[in-house]
Amino acid sequence: MSSPVTVAVRRETDPARIDETLQWIDRGLEMARGFDGCLGGGVMRDASHENVLHVVYRFVDDEALARWERSEQRRAWERSGVQLVSSAAVQRRTGIEGWFDEPQLSRVVDPRTGASRLIGVRAAPPRWKQAIAVWLGMLPLNITISTIVTQFPWWAEIPVPLRSLFLVSVLAPTMTFAMMPMVTRVLRSWLRRNPGAIRSERALREALDARGA
């Protein structure tokens, strides 16, 4: 089963062309949302660097993302922004990091025009929080599976490599599709408590308000 793919793009632009670049990015996100498999996306300004914009979008799987990336619409959109962006860095996340990196999107209304915009306002939690979340999911699952299998008298007779193969084959999909979604849902508020993300959200809202003043 394929996992959702989150793409994070860091783009640097001329501070004098921020508004123009935001409009260009909005057009790209709007096109992406028109493709099957797009789960949404948003853009936020870096709180520490006024010329840096972070774009986050997610597709249901690699195949859906590839259709968007290979499309002529995307190529034409990229060409139209060549003069706006001085550099770009792309990150893709799936698997374990995908449990934590879903962007929290917020709709902000421009007070001048009434137009609304979806923005990303949260970064992935620190690695130590991710490690604790994985530990909390793995421990009870490992205890449960180990307790069950050791009840069978023939379990001790199975070679260690085969026992390990069986346990990993059970633990990996159970962690991915059952335990981690539940753990991250229960710990959602704690995982999201990120001062850096809060500052980024506040800075972006203030920037948008200033544009509408």
Short mmCIF file of C-alpha atoms in Angstrom, two decimals:
data_model
loop_
_atom_site.label_atom_id
_atom_site.label_comp_id
_atom_site.label_asym_id
_atom_site.label_seq_id
_atom_site.Cartn_x
_atom_site.Cartn_y
_atom_site.Cartn_z
CA MET A 1 0.00 0.00 0.00
CA SER A 2 1.45 3.37 -1.02
CA SER A 3 1.83 6.15 1.53
CA PRO A 4 0.97 9.82 1.03
CA VAL A 5 3.91 11.93 -0.13
CA THR A 6 4.53 15.38 1.31
CA VAL A 7 6.67 17.80 -0.69
CA ALA A 8 8.22 20.85 0.99
CA VAL A 9 9.81 23.48 -1.25
CA ARG A 10 11.91 26.34 0.10
CA ARG A 11 12.12 29.21 -2.39
CA GLU A 12 14.17 32.39 -2.14
CA THR A 13 13.03 35.50 -3.98
CA ASP A 14 13.68 39.21 -4.17
CA PRO A 15 12.03 40.87 -1.11
CA ALA A 16 10.63 43.52 -3.46
CA ARG A 17 8.82 40.80 -5.44
CA ILE A 18 7.27 38.87 -2.54
CA ASP A 19 3.69 39.74 -3.52
CA GLU A 20 4.31 38.77 -7.13
CA THR A 21 5.94 35.49 -6.06
CA LEU A 22 3.08 34.66 -3.69
CA GLN A 23 0.60 35.14 -6.53
CA TRP A 24 2.70 32.88 -8.76
CA ILE A 25 2.85 30.18 -6.06
CA ASP A 26 -0.90 30.45 -5.50
CA ARG A 27 -1.48 29.78 -9.21
CA GLY A 28 0.71 26.68 -9.00
CA LEU A 29 -1.07 25.35 -5.93
CA GLU A 30 -4.44 25.95 -7.56
CA MET A 31 -3.33 23.92 -10.59
CA ALA A 32 -2.00 21.12 -8.35
CA ARG A 33 -5.33 20.88 -6.53
CA GLY A 34 -6.98 20.21 -9.87
CA PHE A 35 -5.04 16.96 -10.28
CA ASP A 36 -6.40 13.65 -8.99
CA GLY A 37 -4.72 12.61 -5.77
CA CYS A 38 -3.80 16.06 -4.51
CA LEU A 39 -4.57 16.32 -0.78
CA GLY A 40 -4.01 20.08 -0.56
CA GLY A 41 -1.19 22.49 0.12
CA GLY A 42 -0.26 25.91 1.39
CA VAL A 43 2.46 28.54 1.57
CA MET A 44 4.02 30.45 4.45
CA ARG A 45 6.73 33.08 4.81
CA ASP A 46 9.83 32.36 6.87
CA ALA A 47 9.67 34.32 10.13
CA SER A 48 13.44 34.93 10.08
CA HIS A 49 14.03 35.66 6.37
CA GLU A 50 11.57 37.92 4.59
CA ASN A 51 12.67 36.71 1.17
CA VAL A 52 12.08 32.99 1.90
CA LEU A 53 8.79 31.24 1.18
CA HIS A 54 7.93 27.68 2.20
CA VAL A 55 5.46 25.74 0.06
CA VAL A 56 4.01 22.45 1.30
CA TYR A 57 1.72 20.17 -0.67
CA ARG A 58 0.71 16.52 -0.42
CA PHE A 59 -0.39 13.83 -2.84
CA VAL A 60 -2.01 10.52 -2.07
CA ASP A 61 0.94 8.52 -3.46
CA ASP A 62 4.06 8.69 -5.65
CA GLU A 63 2.11 7.96 -8.82
CA ALA A 64 -0.28 10.86 -8.30
CA LEU A 65 2.62 13.18 -7.50
CA ALA A 66 4.48 12.04 -10.63
CA ARG A 67 1.46 12.86 -12.82
CA TRP A 68 1.52 16.42 -11.50
CA GLU A 69 5.29 16.78 -11.79
CA ARG A 70 5.35 15.47 -15.38
CA SER A 71 2.39 17.55 -16.54
CA GLU A 72 2.78 20.27 -19.15
CA GLN A 73 0.75 22.61 -16.91
CA ARG A 74 3.37 22.37 -14.17
CA ARG A 75 6.26 22.83 -16.61
CA ALA A 76 4.65 25.96 -18.03
CA TRP A 77 4.00 27.29 -14.53
CA GLU A 78 7.61 26.66 -13.50
CA ARG A 79 8.89 28.48 -16.60
CA SER A 80 6.70 31.48 -15.83
CA GLY A 81 8.39 31.92 -12.45
CA VAL A 82 12.03 31.57 -13.49
CA GLN A 83 12.67 35.31 -13.01
CA LEU A 84 10.99 35.34 -9.58
CA VAL A 85 12.94 32.66 -7.71
CA SER A 86 16.71 32.79 -7.16
CA SER A 87 17.01 29.34 -5.53
CA ALA A 88 14.81 26.43 -4.47
CA ALA A 89 15.32 23.36 -2.26
CA VAL A 90 12.92 20.42 -2.34
CA GLN A 91 12.28 17.77 0.32
CA ARG A 92 9.99 14.76 0.04
CA ARG A 93 8.74 12.88 3.05
CA THR A 94 7.06 9.51 3.34
CA GLY A 95 7.11 6.66 5.83
CA ILE A 96 7.85 7.47 9.47
CA GLU A 97 8.34 11.21 8.92
CA GLY A 98 5.05 11.23 7.06
CA TRP A 99 3.32 10.49 10.35
CA PHE A 100 4.38 13.90 11.64
CA ASP A 101 4.64 16.24 8.70
CA GLU A 102 1.04 16.82 7.67
CA PRO A 103 0.71 20.59 7.33
CA GLN A 104 -1.90 22.34 9.42
CA LEU A 105 -3.66 24.57 6.94
CA SER A 106 -5.43 27.75 7.94
CA ARG A 107 -7.60 30.01 5.80
CA VAL A 108 -6.70 33.71 6.07
CA VAL A 109 -8.89 36.43 4.59
CA ASP A 110 -7.33 39.52 3.05
CA PRO A 111 -9.15 42.44 4.74
CA ARG A 112 -8.69 44.64 1.65
CA THR A 113 -10.07 42.38 -1.07
CA GLY A 114 -11.97 39.73 0.88
CA ALA A 115 -9.99 37.03 -0.93
CA SER A 116 -8.97 34.02 1.13
CA ARG A 117 -5.77 32.04 1.12
CA LEU A 118 -4.78 28.63 2.55
CA ILE A 119 -1.48 28.80 4.39
CA GLY A 120 0.68 26.19 6.10
CA VAL A 121 1.33 27.11 9.72
CA ARG A 122 3.08 24.14 11.28
CA ALA A 123 6.42 22.40 10.90
CA ALA A 124 7.17 18.79 11.78
CA PRO A 125 7.82 18.32 15.54
CA PRO A 126 11.39 17.99 16.84
CA ARG A 127 13.06 14.61 16.35
CA TRP A 128 13.01 13.86 20.09
CA LYS A 129 9.23 14.20 20.11
CA GLN A 130 8.99 11.93 17.08
CA ALA A 131 11.17 9.35 18.88
CA ILE A 132 8.93 9.42 21.97
CA ALA A 133 5.82 9.00 19.82
CA VAL A 134 7.34 6.01 18.01
CA TRP A 135 8.42 4.48 21.35
CA LEU A 136 4.91 4.89 22.79
CA GLY A 137 3.47 3.09 19.78
CA MET A 138 6.11 0.36 19.58
CA LEU A 139 6.27 -0.65 23.26
CA PRO A 140 2.69 -1.86 23.85
CA LEU A 141 2.52 -3.41 20.39
CA ASN A 142 5.76 -5.33 20.92
CA ILE A 143 4.66 -6.53 24.36
CA THR A 144 1.30 -7.68 23.01
CA ILE A 145 2.69 -9.57 20.02
CA SER A 146 5.49 -11.14 22.08
CA THR A 147 3.06 -12.27 24.77
CA ILE A 148 0.78 -13.90 22.20
CA VAL A 149 3.42 -15.80 20.23
CA THR A 150 5.24 -17.10 23.31
CA GLN A 151 2.06 -18.92 24.37
CA PHE A 152 2.62 -21.41 21.55
CA PRO A 153 4.90 -24.29 22.67
CA TRP A 154 6.48 -24.58 19.23
CA TRP A 155 7.54 -20.92 19.09
CA ALA A 156 10.87 -21.56 20.88
CA GLU A 157 11.76 -24.21 18.32
CA ILE A 158 11.60 -21.80 15.38
CA PRO A 159 15.02 -20.43 14.31
CA VAL A 160 15.70 -16.88 15.44
CA PRO A 161 15.89 -15.44 11.88
CA LEU A 162 12.42 -16.82 11.08
CA ARG A 163 11.01 -15.51 14.36
CA SER A 164 12.45 -12.09 13.60
CA LEU A 165 11.04 -12.20 10.08
CA PHE A 166 7.57 -12.99 11.42
CA LEU A 167 7.66 -10.31 14.13
CA VAL A 168 8.88 -7.59 11.77
CA SER A 169 6.28 -8.61 9.15
CA VAL A 170 3.55 -8.13 11.77
CA LEU A 171 4.94 -5.09 13.59
CA ALA A 172 5.83 -2.92 10.58
CA PRO A 173 2.38 -2.75 8.90
CA THR A 174 0.57 -2.64 12.26
CA MET A 175 2.71 0.32 13.35
CA THR A 176 2.27 2.12 10.03
CA PHE A 177 -1.46 1.71 9.51
CA ALA A 178 -2.84 1.34 13.06
CA MET A 179 -0.63 2.36 15.97
CA MET A 180 1.09 5.50 14.67
CA PRO A 181 -2.05 7.17 13.30
CA MET A 182 -3.66 6.57 16.71
CA VAL A 183 -0.62 7.77 18.71
CA THR A 184 -0.17 10.94 16.66
CA ARG A 185 -3.90 11.66 16.93
CA VAL A 186 -3.79 11.35 20.75
CA LEU A 187 -0.58 13.43 21.01
CA ARG A 188 -1.59 15.95 18.35
CA SER A 189 -1.57 19.04 20.57
CA TRP A 190 1.75 18.11 22.20
CA LEU A 191 3.44 17.32 18.88
CA ARG A 192 2.27 20.64 17.42
CA ARG A 193 3.46 22.73 20.35
CA ASN A 194 6.36 24.24 18.40
CA PRO A 195 7.39 27.83 19.25
CA GLY A 196 9.15 28.20 15.92
CA ALA A 197 6.02 27.27 14.01
CA ILE A 198 3.94 29.62 16.14
CA ARG A 199 6.31 32.48 15.32
CA SER A 200 6.14 31.61 11.62
CA GLU A 201 2.36 31.61 11.69
CA ARG A 202 2.23 34.95 13.50
CA ALA A 203 4.73 36.52 11.09
CA LEU A 204 2.80 35.34 8.05
CA ARG A 205 -0.52 36.60 9.40
CA GLU A 206 1.04 39.99 10.17
CA ALA A 207 2.50 40.12 6.65
CA LEU A 208 -0.85 39.38 5.09
CA ASP A 209 -2.56 41.98 7.27
CA ALA A 210 0.06 44.55 6.29
CA ARG A 211 -0.59 43.83 2.61
CA GLY A 212 -4.27 44.47 3.13
CA ALA A 213 -3.83 47.68 5.09
#
